[in-house]
Amino acid sequence: MKYIRQIWHIVLRELDILRKNRIYGFCMVVFPLMTVLFFTTMLADGLPQDLPVGVVDLDDSHTSRALIRNLDAMQSSRVAYHFASVSEARCAMQENKVYAYLYIPEGMAAKLLAGRRPKISYYYTMTCMTAGSMAMKDLKTIGTLGSAAVGQSILSAKGATPAQIKAALQPVTIDAHQIANPEGSYNVYLTTALVPGIMMLFMALLSSYSLGMELKFDTGKEWLAKADGNIVVAIIGKYLVHTLVFLVVVFLFQYYIYNVLEFPRLGNVWSIVRLCVLQVIASLGFGIFAFGLMPSLRMSMSISSLWSVLSISMCGSAFPVMGMDPPLQALSWLFPLRHYFMLYQVTVFNGYPVIDAWFHLVALVGFTLLPWFVLRKVKNAMLNYVYIP
């Protein structure tokens, strides 16, 4: 009862601090919710659509115009410009007016009819990898469909049957299946990694900030006095409020993406709850650990922000960890977001049992327990350190 009473008094004290300092409200509630709305609305269409592309049509035949119409009908591409020359199209690409352009040479239709295999060219920019890759895919499809249409006409004129034409044009049929995310939605695989990563950034920053402010305003002795000098009780009481607020925000995010936006998932509700709890306590634990390493407001927040920002690149959502250099693969295990992302993929997204990702579960628990190694240093900082700006 003694410890529970002490924790309750510290919780009331922390609530008063959160009420007086508006930065907590913004970083705990407002900014995370704005992040959720920003990413989910920006990627609401799932895939980029109507990317501007250009065309250099020097043939101006029925066949070339049909190719251009087919390109414009593609979901990802929109023929926004018709250029008179390649140099004009290249300048437009350099000015970021188009992501790609299709070059159709003069006499293409005549060479097709004569069976002389004319060449059409397409150029695309990889300055933006997503836009460049999608424009390239559409242009490649147009080239393939164009040659197939001509081949079909020639074989049909020679008296080939539909089955013979199909076997000649497409001898191997590809039966592709996209597991778990059949639409290939960018919203599904990016939002579920970027938004939790940014939330974990706020969690780590605020946990370091909270201790740093106690040191800055020399209120650490008062904080410890409410726990009779017991740093464990003091930490639990202080971060119980943070944990509950962040859990509410994280649960709202999960409810929004799975019940409102209907993101695909095969895992049950308890796998989501377990992941959310580990996400919050591991991030707070890392922030406390950062302050214990560097008992300074500025340095601890710098460590927390740097590590959290790097984790977005190292978690494997944008670039696979297996494709990184071996030293970076080893380094990726030191980021909480990496373990969160793996647990999400295994238990929530694909619905596999948690035993298949037990190491990542243990790793998040380990980040939660990191403050245990620096508790004495935190207590010493509150009692003896002098704040240095």
XYZ file of N, CA and C in Angstrom, residues 192-289:
294
model
N 1.953 1.776 -42.035
C 2.104 0.915 -40.864
C 3.532 0.861 -40.344
N 4.481 1.447 -41.069
C 5.866 1.515 -40.577
C 6.262 2.945 -40.231
N 5.884 3.905 -41.089
C 6.301 5.291 -40.867
C 5.590 5.920 -39.678
N 4.276 5.729 -39.584
C 3.528 6.351 -38.485
C 3.970 5.803 -37.124
N 4.064 4.476 -36.934
C 4.602 3.996 -35.644
C 6.022 4.474 -35.377
N 6.830 4.606 -36.430
C 8.189 5.113 -36.237
C 8.202 6.538 -35.711
N 7.331 7.383 -36.263
C 7.259 8.769 -35.794
C 6.683 8.828 -34.383
N 5.697 7.981 -34.099
C 5.160 7.935 -32.738
C 6.227 7.511 -31.737
N 7.032 6.522 -32.107
C 8.107 6.074 -31.219
C 9.150 7.168 -31.029
N 9.328 8.005 -32.044
C 10.221 9.161 -31.912
C 9.701 10.107 -30.837
N 8.404 10.422 -30.866
C 7.819 11.296 -29.849
C 7.917 10.675 -28.461
N 7.699 9.367 -28.374
C 7.765 8.691 -27.074
C 9.162 8.772 -26.473
N 10.174 8.459 -27.271
C 11.551 8.495 -26.774
C 11.963 9.922 -26.418
N 11.583 10.876 -27.258
C 11.943 12.271 -26.993
C 11.313 12.772 -25.700
N 10.029 12.497 -25.517
C 9.348 13.005 -24.332
C 9.831 12.332 -23.053
N 10.200 11.072 -23.130
C 10.706 10.418 -21.919
C 12.034 11.025 -21.491
N 12.905 11.355 -22.462
C 14.155 12.045 -22.126
C 13.886 13.476 -21.682
N 12.954 14.128 -22.377
C 12.624 15.518 -22.053
C 12.077 15.644 -20.637
N 11.247 14.696 -20.231
C 10.622 14.754 -18.908
C 11.675 14.713 -17.796
N 12.656 13.831 -17.932
C 13.722 13.773 -16.934
C 14.632 14.989 -17.019
N 14.877 15.441 -18.245
C 15.727 16.628 -18.415
C 15.131 17.871 -17.801
N 13.798 17.998 -17.864
C 13.151 19.157 -17.261
C 13.223 19.111 -15.738
N 13.183 17.908 -15.162
C 13.367 17.785 -13.709
C 14.754 18.286 -13.315
N 15.743 17.971 -14.144
C 17.109 18.422 -13.864
C 17.252 19.917 -14.108
N 16.613 20.399 -15.166
C 16.750 21.812 -15.526
C 16.175 22.729 -14.455
N 15.010 22.406 -13.954
C 14.351 23.268 -12.970
C 14.610 22.820 -11.530
N 15.526 21.868 -11.368
C 15.950 21.410 -10.038
C 14.768 20.924 -9.206
N 13.885 20.163 -9.873
C 12.738 19.590 -9.163
C 12.911 18.091 -8.933
N 14.076 17.565 -9.316
C 14.314 16.139 -9.169
C 14.300 15.678 -7.726
N 14.818 16.521 -6.814
C 14.827 16.141 -5.394
C 13.399 16.024 -4.861
N 12.534 16.956 -5.290
C 11.132 16.897 -4.870
C 10.451 15.643 -5.417
N 10.768 15.331 -6.664
C 10.201 14.123 -7.295
C 10.623 12.863 -6.540
N 11.905 12.756 -6.222
C 12.393 11.579 -5.502
C 11.858 11.534 -4.072
N 11.648 12.701 -3.474
C 11.145 12.738 -2.097
C 9.758 12.128 -1.994
N 8.944 12.285 -3.046
C 7.608 11.698 -3.018
C 7.650 10.174 -3.055
N 8.802 9.618 -3.468
C 8.966 8.161 -3.481
C 9.905 7.705 -2.373
N 10.201 8.591 -1.434
C 11.139 8.280 -0.334
C 12.493 7.827 -0.863
N 12.905 8.434 -1.969
C 14.210 8.127 -2.544
C 14.266 6.854 -3.361
N 13.149 6.178 -3.522
C 13.107 4.942 -4.312
C 12.960 5.299 -5.786
N 14.029 5.166 -6.560
C 14.019 5.591 -7.951
C 13.097 4.719 -8.797
N 12.928 3.444 -8.443
C 12.037 2.563 -9.208
C 10.593 3.049 -9.083
N 10.171 3.350 -7.862
C 8.815 3.858 -7.647
C 8.639 5.203 -8.347
N 9.658 6.032 -8.286
C 9.588 7.347 -8.922
C 9.424 7.232 -10.439
N 10.180 6.317 -11.060
C 10.090 6.128 -12.508
C 8.718 5.575 -12.890
N 8.239 4.591 -12.147
C 6.926 4.002 -12.461
C 5.828 5.058 -12.356
N 5.833 5.839 -11.274
C 4.810 6.858 -11.105
C 4.874 7.924 -12.182
N 6.066 8.303 -12.565
C 6.232 9.377 -13.551
C 5.766 8.951 -14.939
N 6.118 7.718 -15.321
C 5.847 7.304 -16.701
C 4.578 6.496 -16.853
N 3.867 6.283 -15.778
C 2.573 5.610 -15.890
C 1.598 6.465 -16.691
N 1.603 7.759 -16.443
C 0.721 8.667 -17.188
C 1.108 8.689 -18.660
N 2.410 8.798 -18.952
C 2.883 8.817 -20.335
C 2.450 7.545 -21.058
N 2.607 6.414 -20.378
C 2.264 5.132 -20.997
C 0.794 5.066 -21.358
N -0.063 5.477 -20.446
C -1.501 5.393 -20.686
C -1.937 6.323 -21.816
N -1.388 7.542 -21.851
C -1.765 8.496 -22.910
C -1.316 7.982 -24.271
N -0.072 7.523 -24.355
C 0.435 7.025 -25.632
C -0.308 5.758 -26.065
N -0.695 4.911 -25.120
C -1.451 3.716 -25.474
C -2.797 4.079 -26.091
N -3.463 5.084 -25.534
C -4.745 5.516 -26.092
C -4.556 5.999 -27.534
N -3.513 6.799 -27.771
C -3.248 7.317 -29.115
C -2.922 6.183 -30.080
N -2.098 5.236 -29.651
C -1.710 4.115 -30.508
C -2.912 3.227 -30.805
N -3.748 2.976 -29.812
C -4.949 2.172 -30.045
C -5.903 2.868 -31.022
N -6.019 4.189 -30.913
C -6.856 4.933 -31.863
C -6.320 4.790 -33.282
N -5.001 4.842 -33.430
C -4.384 4.669 -34.747
C -4.689 3.285 -35.307
N -4.545 2.254 -34.475
C -4.805 0.889 -34.934
C -6.285 0.708 -35.291
N -7.162 1.273 -34.498
C -8.594 1.179 -34.805
C -8.911 1.871 -36.128
N -8.282 3.009 -36.347
C -8.543 3.783 -37.564
C -8.112 3.026 -38.819
N -6.918 2.441 -38.795
C -6.431 1.803 -40.028
C -7.111 0.461 -40.286
N -7.516 -0.250 -39.225
C -8.096 -1.577 -39.435
C -9.623 -1.568 -39.512
N -10.273 -0.647 -38.834
C -11.731 -0.632 -38.830
C -12.325 0.425 -39.740
N -11.614 1.528 -39.944
C -12.119 2.600 -40.818
C -11.541 2.454 -42.223
N -10.203 2.380 -42.326
C -9.567 2.244 -43.635
C -9.534 0.800 -44.116
N -9.794 -0.142 -43.214
C -9.867 -1.568 -43.545
C -8.575 -2.095 -44.156
N -7.465 -1.802 -43.495
C -6.191 -2.385 -43.902
C -6.251 -3.903 -43.714
N -5.617 -4.667 -44.593
C -5.652 -6.127 -44.428
C -4.818 -6.581 -43.231
N -5.327 -7.562 -42.526
C -4.585 -8.191 -41.434
C -5.152 -9.580 -41.203
N -4.272 -10.490 -40.822
C -4.671 -11.859 -40.529
C -4.535 -12.178 -39.044
N -3.826 -11.321 -38.300
C -3.662 -11.534 -36.869
C -4.905 -11.134 -36.089
N -5.049 -11.659 -34.874
C -6.201 -11.328 -34.055
C -5.976 -10.033 -33.281
N -6.991 -9.632 -32.527
C -6.938 -8.361 -31.795
C -5.842 -8.393 -30.735
N -5.660 -9.540 -30.095
C -4.674 -9.619 -29.017
C -3.252 -9.450 -29.535
N -2.995 -9.855 -30.754
C -1.665 -9.633 -31.331
C -1.415 -8.139 -31.531
N -2.470 -7.392 -31.863
C -2.340 -5.934 -32.014
C -2.123 -5.281 -30.657
N -2.895 -5.702 -29.653
C -2.741 -5.139 -28.306
C -1.344 -5.388 -27.772
N -0.853 -6.607 -27.919
C 0.488 -6.941 -27.450
C 1.540 -6.080 -28.145
N 1.385 -5.897 -29.449
C 2.352 -5.099 -30.198
C 2.318 -3.643 -29.753
N 1.125 -3.093 -29.516
C 1.003 -1.687 -29.098
C 1.646 -1.467 -27.731
N 1.402 -2.374 -26.798
C 1.983 -2.239 -25.455
C 3.501 -2.291 -25.530
N 4.038 -3.232 -26.300
C 5.494 -3.332 -26.433
C 6.075 -2.103 -27.119
N 5.361 -1.574 -28.100
C 5.821 -0.371 -28.791
C 5.999 0.795 -27.826
N 5.015 1.014 -26.966
C 5.038 2.164 -26.059
C 6.102 1.995 -24.974
N 6.095 0.854 -24.287
C 7.011 0.704 -23.154
C 8.459 0.581 -23.625
N 8.689 0.000 -24.801
C 10.058 -0.086 -25.318
C 10.586 1.297 -25.684
N 9.751 2.138 -26.278
C 10.184 3.492 -26.658
C 10.457 4.348 -25.432
N 9.572 4.279 -24.453
C 9.804 5.033 -23.225
C 11.056 4.530 -22.514
N 11.248 3.224 -22.509
C 12.444 2.664 -21.880
C 13.714 3.133 -22.557
N 13.693 3.226 -23.873
C 14.880 3.698 -24.582
C 15.171 5.156 -24.249
N 14.126 5.990 -24.159
C 14.343 7.394 -23.827
C 14.920 7.577 -22.439
N 14.434 6.797 -21.466
C 14.995 6.862 -20.107
C 16.448 6.405 -20.111
N 16.728 5.352 -20.884
C 18.095 4.845 -20.982
C 19.023 5.893 -21.598
